[in-house]
Amino acid sequence: MRFLSFLFVFLPILSTYTYAQSPIDYRLSTNWAALPHQLPSGLAERCTDTSLWAKADVFYVYPTLNTENTDKRWNVPLDDAKQLKKIMETALPYQGSAFVEAGRFYCPLYRSAHLRAYYVSDPKGKEALELAYADVRAAFLYYLEHHNNGRPIILAGHSQGSTHCGLLLQEFFDGKPLQQQLVVAYLPGIGILPSDLKQIPLLTAPAQTGGYVTWNTFKKRLDKKAYEMWYKGRAVVNPVTWTTQSLAPKEAHKGFLYFDEKIYAGLFQTHLIDGAIWIDRPPGKFFLMSLTMRNYHIGDINLFWQDIRENAKLRVLNFHENK
């Protein structure tokens, strides 16, 4: 997904027009995909321990799900049945679930931009991303005013979701009082320059808090065009070790949540390179799947699902120990 700096150029202050047009009413629980008292089955089934819910909140933003070339819309309305199905059956069970035990879980529905918005020069692409962020921003403001009550916060996203979480970091946390409540922001699936955030650091140790982590997953044979255009030179950590060491051995990999609902550990070595990571080809039944993919962007979270799950809980505990 296109690097965050591209969006920082035009999204730090959105137009009043964007905010004014048909705003979403986030007082309504129907405009949230998940709330702590309203966990859909794909989250509830993965939430067997709520002991950390008293310690932190998680604000999760799902990725771009409208990618079909035949879909000519720039944004997807909240009541689109196909989009809702993807959110409830894919994004939440295989991404959001990695964070659901780390704190009270919030996921707003929003009018996400079509994938083409990142690639075209048409100003409608810019407007589509602005509208999507305006929704996420409105949901976050509602969450802050009515639910947060000064609690520590984890921001979590992927791809377009990471874009919007990165913009929340810039607008509400970076050098502002709310930064004191930041446990960590998980921002995989985009490219972030170290200069994009002024006072919020890249975290390079597994228990660190108060910053962000990010990575983009490739095969050993890199998708060079995507890598060199959007990721080379960007921030990155290894999502197995949570450091900038160059290699995490296969034995350190804690678990890939696959679509058969099983977790597979120790599948691959994870290599860190300039601005990205690459993994060995997964063995067994995953081998053929990997042959058809140009890169592993779609799996940035579920490839490391158990690693992320344990790390998010560790950081919440460490945040409280150091306060």
C-alpha positions as semicolon CSV with decimal commas, in nm:
position;residue;x (nm);y (nm);z (nm)
1;M;0,000;0,000;0,000
2;R;0,127;0,343;-0,086
3;F;0,346;0,508;0,170
4;L;0,201;0,728;0,440
5;S;0,399;1,038;0,340
6;F;0,189;1,057;0,024
7;L;-0,116;1,116;0,239
8;F;0,049;1,349;0,488
9;V;0,086;1,594;0,201
10;F;-0,286;1,660;0,183
11;L;-0,454;1,506;0,486
12;P;-0,314;1,681;0,796
13;I;-0,600;1,931;0,778
14;L;-0,899;1,803;0,587
15;S;-1,139;2,041;0,419
16;T;-1,452;2,146;0,607
17;Y;-1,639;2,019;0,301
18;T;-1,519;1,666;0,368
19;Y;-1,633;1,683;0,730
20;A;-1,967;1,840;0,644
21;Q;-2,101;1,599;0,383
22;S;-2,334;1,332;0,521
23;P;-2,145;1,261;0,846
24;I;-2,182;0,919;1,008
25;D;-2,364;0,913;1,342
26;Y;-2,133;0,712;1,566
27;R;-2,377;0,734;1,855
28;L;-2,550;0,442;1,683
29;S;-2,404;0,102;1,765
30;T;-2,506;-0,014;1,416
31;N;-2,231;0,211;1,277
32;W;-1,966;0,008;1,457
33;A;-1,843;-0,331;1,340
34;A;-1,742;-0,410;1,697
35;L;-1,776;-0,261;2,043
36;P;-1,672;-0,417;2,375
37;H;-2,033;-0,519;2,445
38;Q;-2,096;-0,604;2,078
39;L;-1,828;-0,849;1,964
40;P;-1,921;-1,042;1,648
41;S;-1,855;-1,414;1,648
42;G;-1,522;-1,386;1,465
43;L;-1,387;-1,186;1,760
44;A;-1,579;-1,341;2,046
45;E;-1,451;-1,689;1,960
46;R;-1,090;-1,566;1,987
47;C;-1,147;-1,376;2,312
48;T;-1,116;-1,618;2,601
49;D;-0,926;-1,387;2,837
50;T;-1,058;-1,037;2,913
51;S;-0,822;-0,966;3,203
52;L;-0,653;-0,681;3,014
53;W;-0,981;-0,511;2,925
54;A;-0,956;-0,318;3,250
55;K;-0,616;-0,186;3,145
56;A;-0,643;-0,061;2,785
57;D;-0,853;0,003;2,475
58;V;-0,793;-0,110;2,117
59;F;-0,909;0,106;1,824
60;Y;-0,886;-0,106;1,509
61;V;-0,936;0,012;1,148
62;Y;-0,981;-0,253;0,879
63;P;-0,800;-0,242;0,542
64;T;-0,912;-0,176;0,185
65;L;-1,165;-0,445;0,100
66;N;-1,314;-0,299;-0,219
67;T;-1,053;-0,389;-0,477
68;E;-1,248;-0,524;-0,776
69;N;-1,189;-0,347;-1,106
70;T;-1,559;-0,375;-1,185
71;D;-1,649;-0,169;-0,877
72;K;-1,652;0,188;-1,008
73;R;-1,743;0,352;-0,676
74;W;-1,481;0,558;-0,497
75;N;-1,618;0,483;-0,150
76;V;-1,829;0,198;-0,014
77;P;-2,143;0,291;0,184
78;L;-2,175;0,151;0,534
79;D;-2,476;-0,065;0,447
80;D;-2,313;-0,243;0,152
81;A;-2,383;-0,612;0,217
82;K;-2,076;-0,741;0,032
83;Q;-1,844;-0,509;0,222
84;L;-2,001;-0,598;0,557
85;K;-1,954;-0,966;0,482
86;K;-1,583;-0,909;0,414
87;I;-1,543;-0,711;0,736
88;M;-1,721;-0,966;0,953
89;E;-1,585;-1,281;0,790
90;T;-1,231;-1,175;0,696
91;A;-1,096;-0,855;0,850
92;L;-1,220;-0,905;1,204
93;P;-1,158;-1,282;1,239
94;Y;-0,811;-1,282;1,080
95;Q;-0,680;-0,939;1,175
96;G;-0,879;-0,770;1,450
97;S;-0,884;-1,089;1,653
98;A;-0,508;-1,061;1,709
99;F;-0,575;-0,758;1,930
100;V;-0,905;-0,845;2,097
101;E;-0,753;-0,972;2,421
102;A;-0,525;-0,668;2,462
103;G;-0,805;-0,431;2,560
104;R;-1,163;-0,326;2,510
105;F;-1,211;-0,350;2,134
106;Y;-1,357;-0,077;1,909
107;C;-1,390;-0,100;1,530
108;P;-1,591;0,165;1,343
109;L;-1,754;0,107;1,010
110;Y;-1,633;0,368;0,762
111;R;-1,671;0,453;0,395
112;S;-1,339;0,309;0,287
113;A;-1,181;0,422;-0,038
114;H;-1,143;0,188;-0,333
115;L;-0,791;0,056;-0,390
116;R;-0,754;0,269;-0,703
117;A;-0,757;0,584;-0,487
118;Y;-0,392;0,511;-0,402
119;Y;-0,281;0,474;-0,763
120;V;-0,457;0,726;-0,983
121;S;-0,399;1,097;-1,039
122;D;-0,773;1,166;-1,054
123;P;-0,860;1,412;-0,771
124;K;-1,152;1,186;-0,684
125;G;-0,901;0,943;-0,541
126;K;-0,777;1,208;-0,299
127;E;-1,134;1,297;-0,208
128;A;-1,218;0,931;-0,148
129;L;-0,932;0,892;0,099
130;E;-1,027;1,220;0,266
131;L;-1,383;1,101;0,314
132;A;-1,266;0,767;0,453
133;Y;-1,037;0,940;0,702
134;A;-1,311;1,185;0,796
135;D;-1,525;0,888;0,902
136;V;-1,245;0,726;1,101
137;R;-1,165;1,061;1,261
138;A;-1,527;1,118;1,360
139;A;-1,547;0,769;1,511
140;F;-1,224;0,825;1,704
141;L;-1,345;1,159;1,839
142;Y;-1,669;0,996;1,951
143;Y;-1,471;0,716;2,114
144;L;-1,247;0,966;2,295
145;E;-1,539;1,169;2,425
146;H;-1,772;0,886;2,526
147;H;-1,565;0,572;2,589
148;N;-1,198;0,635;2,658
149;N;-1,202;0,810;2,997
150;G;-0,824;0,853;2,997
151;R;-0,743;0,486;2,933
152;P;-0,429;0,365;2,751
153;I;-0,483;0,318;2,376
154;I;-0,362;0,072;2,115
155;L;-0,417;0,181;1,755
156;A;-0,422;-0,108;1,510
157;G;-0,474;-0,118;1,135
158;H;-0,360;-0,271;0,813
159;S;-0,311;-0,119;0,468
160;Q;-0,572;0,159;0,434
161;G;-0,652;0,103;0,801
162;S;-0,288;0,175;0,886
163;T;-0,303;0,487;0,670
164;H;-0,590;0,621;0,878
165;C;-0,435;0,515;1,209
166;G;-0,113;0,688;1,104
167;L;-0,310;1,006;1,040
168;L;-0,476;0,975;1,381
169;L;-0,127;0,951;1,530
170;Q;-0,019;1,264;1,348
171;E;-0,328;1,469;1,428
172;F;-0,409;1,363;1,784
173;F;-0,097;1,207;1,943
174;D;0,226;1,343;1,793
175;G;0,360;1,592;2,047
176;K;0,015;1,629;2,204
177;P;-0,117;1,531;2,550
178;L;-0,282;1,215;2,414
179;Q;0,064;1,078;2,336
180;Q;0,091;0,993;2,706
181;Q;-0,191;0,738;2,662
182;L;-0,038;0,564;2,361
183;V;0,061;0,204;2,429
184;V;0,155;0,124;2,068
185;A;0,030;0,173;1,713
186;Y;0,049;-0,133;1,487
187;L;0,075;0,002;1,131
188;P;0,160;-0,284;0,893
189;G;0,094;-0,268;0,520
190;I;0,209;0,087;0,443
191;G;0,541;0,264;0,407
192;I;0,628;0,518;0,676
193;L;0,927;0,749;0,658
194;P;1,097;0,809;0,994
195;S;1,026;1,180;0,942
196;D;0,648;1,132;0,907
197;L;0,602;1,141;1,285
198;K;0,799;1,399;1,478
199;Q;0,787;1,283;1,840
200;I;0,645;0,931;1,815
201;P;0,930;0,681;1,766
202;L;0,956;0,347;1,592
203;L;0,968;0,088;1,871
204;T;1,258;-0,156;1,839
205;A;1,218;-0,375;2,148
206;P;0,926;-0,610;2,220
207;A;0,804;-0,450;2,543
208;Q;0,855;-0,084;2,447
209;T;0,556;0,148;2,453
210;G;0,471;0,499;2,336
211;G;0,547;0,454;1,966
212;Y;0,462;0,257;1,654
213;V;0,567;-0,060;1,473
214;T;0,534;-0,133;1,102
215;W;0,633;-0,392;0,842
216;N;0,550;-0,503;0,487
217;T;0,578;-0,870;0,393
218;F;0,738;-0,999;0,073
219;K;0,863;-1,322;-0,077
220;K;1,236;-1,384;-0,108
221;R;1,197;-1,292;-0,475
222;L;1,078;-0,938;-0,414
223;D;0,805;-0,762;-0,603
224;K;1,075;-0,508;-0,692
225;K;0,851;-0,243;-0,841
226;A;0,632;-0,222;-0,530
227;Y;0,926;-0,252;-0,294
228;E;1,143;0,017;-0,450
229;M;0,858;0,261;-0,511
230;W;0,685;0,243;-0,175
231;Y;0,885;0,064;0,092
232;K;1,260;0,091;0,046
233;G;1,400;0,334;0,301
234;R;1,088;0,323;0,517
235;A;1,058;0,227;0,883
236;V;1,038;-0,144;0,965
237;V;1,065;-0,392;1,250
238;N;1,063;-0,771;1,245
239;P;0,718;-0,880;1,374
240;V;0,862;-1,197;1,527
241;T;1,141;-1,043;1,736
242;W;0,999;-0,686;1,742
243;T;1,353;-0,559;1,684
244;T;1,556;-0,451;1,383
245;Q;1,769;-0,764;1,384
246;S;1,808;-0,910;1,038
247;L;1,677;-1,261;1,102
248;A;1,418;-1,432;1,318
249;P;1,466;-1,810;1,308
250;K;1,181;-2,042;1,217
251;E;1,158;-2,164;1,576
252;A;1,077;-1,811;1,697
253;H;0,767;-1,775;1,480
254;K;0,472;-1,812;1,717
255;G;0,187;-1,864;1,477
256;F;0,007;-1,808;1,146
257;L;-0,375;-1,804;1,174
258;Y;-0,486;-1,981;0,858
259;F;-0,831;-1,995;0,700
260;D;-0,892;-2,341;0,846
261;E;-0,903;-2,164;1,186
262;K;-0,583;-2,337;1,301
263;I;-0,264;-2,168;1,417
264;Y;0,062;-2,291;1,262
265;A;0,385;-2,208;1,445
266;G;0,746;-2,230;1,332
267;L;0,660;-2,205;0,962
268;F;0,930;-1,976;0,826
269;Q;1,233;-1,760;0,890
270;T;1,160;-1,387;0,886
271;H;1,422;-1,164;0,725
272;L;1,443;-0,788;0,774
273;I;1,568;-0,573;0,485
274;D;1,566;-0,201;0,413
275;G;1,204;-0,093;0,468
276;A;1,038;-0,437;0,458
277;I;1,057;-0,803;0,556
278;W;1,055;-1,123;0,355
279;I;0,976;-1,475;0,464
280;D;1,075;-1,818;0,341
281;R;0,812;-1,995;0,135
282;P;0,577;-2,167;0,383
283;P;0,591;-2,546;0,353
284;G;0,325;-2,810;0,305
285;K;-0,023;-2,705;0,202
286;F;0,082;-2,337;0,200
287;F;0,333;-2,393;-0,081
288;L;0,087;-2,381;-0,372
289;M;-0,091;-2,082;-0,223
290;S;0,235;-1,890;-0,210
291;L;0,307;-1,956;-0,578
292;T;0,006;-1,750;-0,688
293;M;0,088;-1,442;-0,479
294;R;0,313;-1,156;-0,592
295;N;0,380;-1,064;-0,231
296;Y;0,232;-1,138;0,111
297;H;0,070;-0,801;0,176
298;I;-0,268;-0,961;0,242
299;G;-0,112;-1,169;0,521
300;D;0,079;-0,895;0,705
301;I;-0,121;-0,966;1,021
302;N;-0,247;-1,325;1,009
303;L;0,097;-1,459;0,908
304;F;0,216;-1,331;1,247
305;W;-0,115;-1,356;1,431
306;Q;0,008;-1,524;1,748
307;D;0,325;-1,311;1,755
308;I;0,110;-0,996;1,745
309;R;-0,143;-1,128;1,996
310;E;0,123;-1,200;2,258
311;N;0,313;-0,879;2,186
312;A;0,009;-0,654;2,223
313;K;-0,065;-0,801;2,564
314;L;0,299;-0,770;2,669
315;R;0,306;-0,402;2,580
316;V;-0,015;-0,330;2,772
317;L;0,129;-0,494;3,083
318;N;0,459;-0,310;3,045
319;F;0,279;0,023;2,993
320;H;0,114;-0,016;3,333
321;E;0,428;-0,135;3,507
322;N;0,614;0,178;3,396
323;K;0,344;0,426;3,496
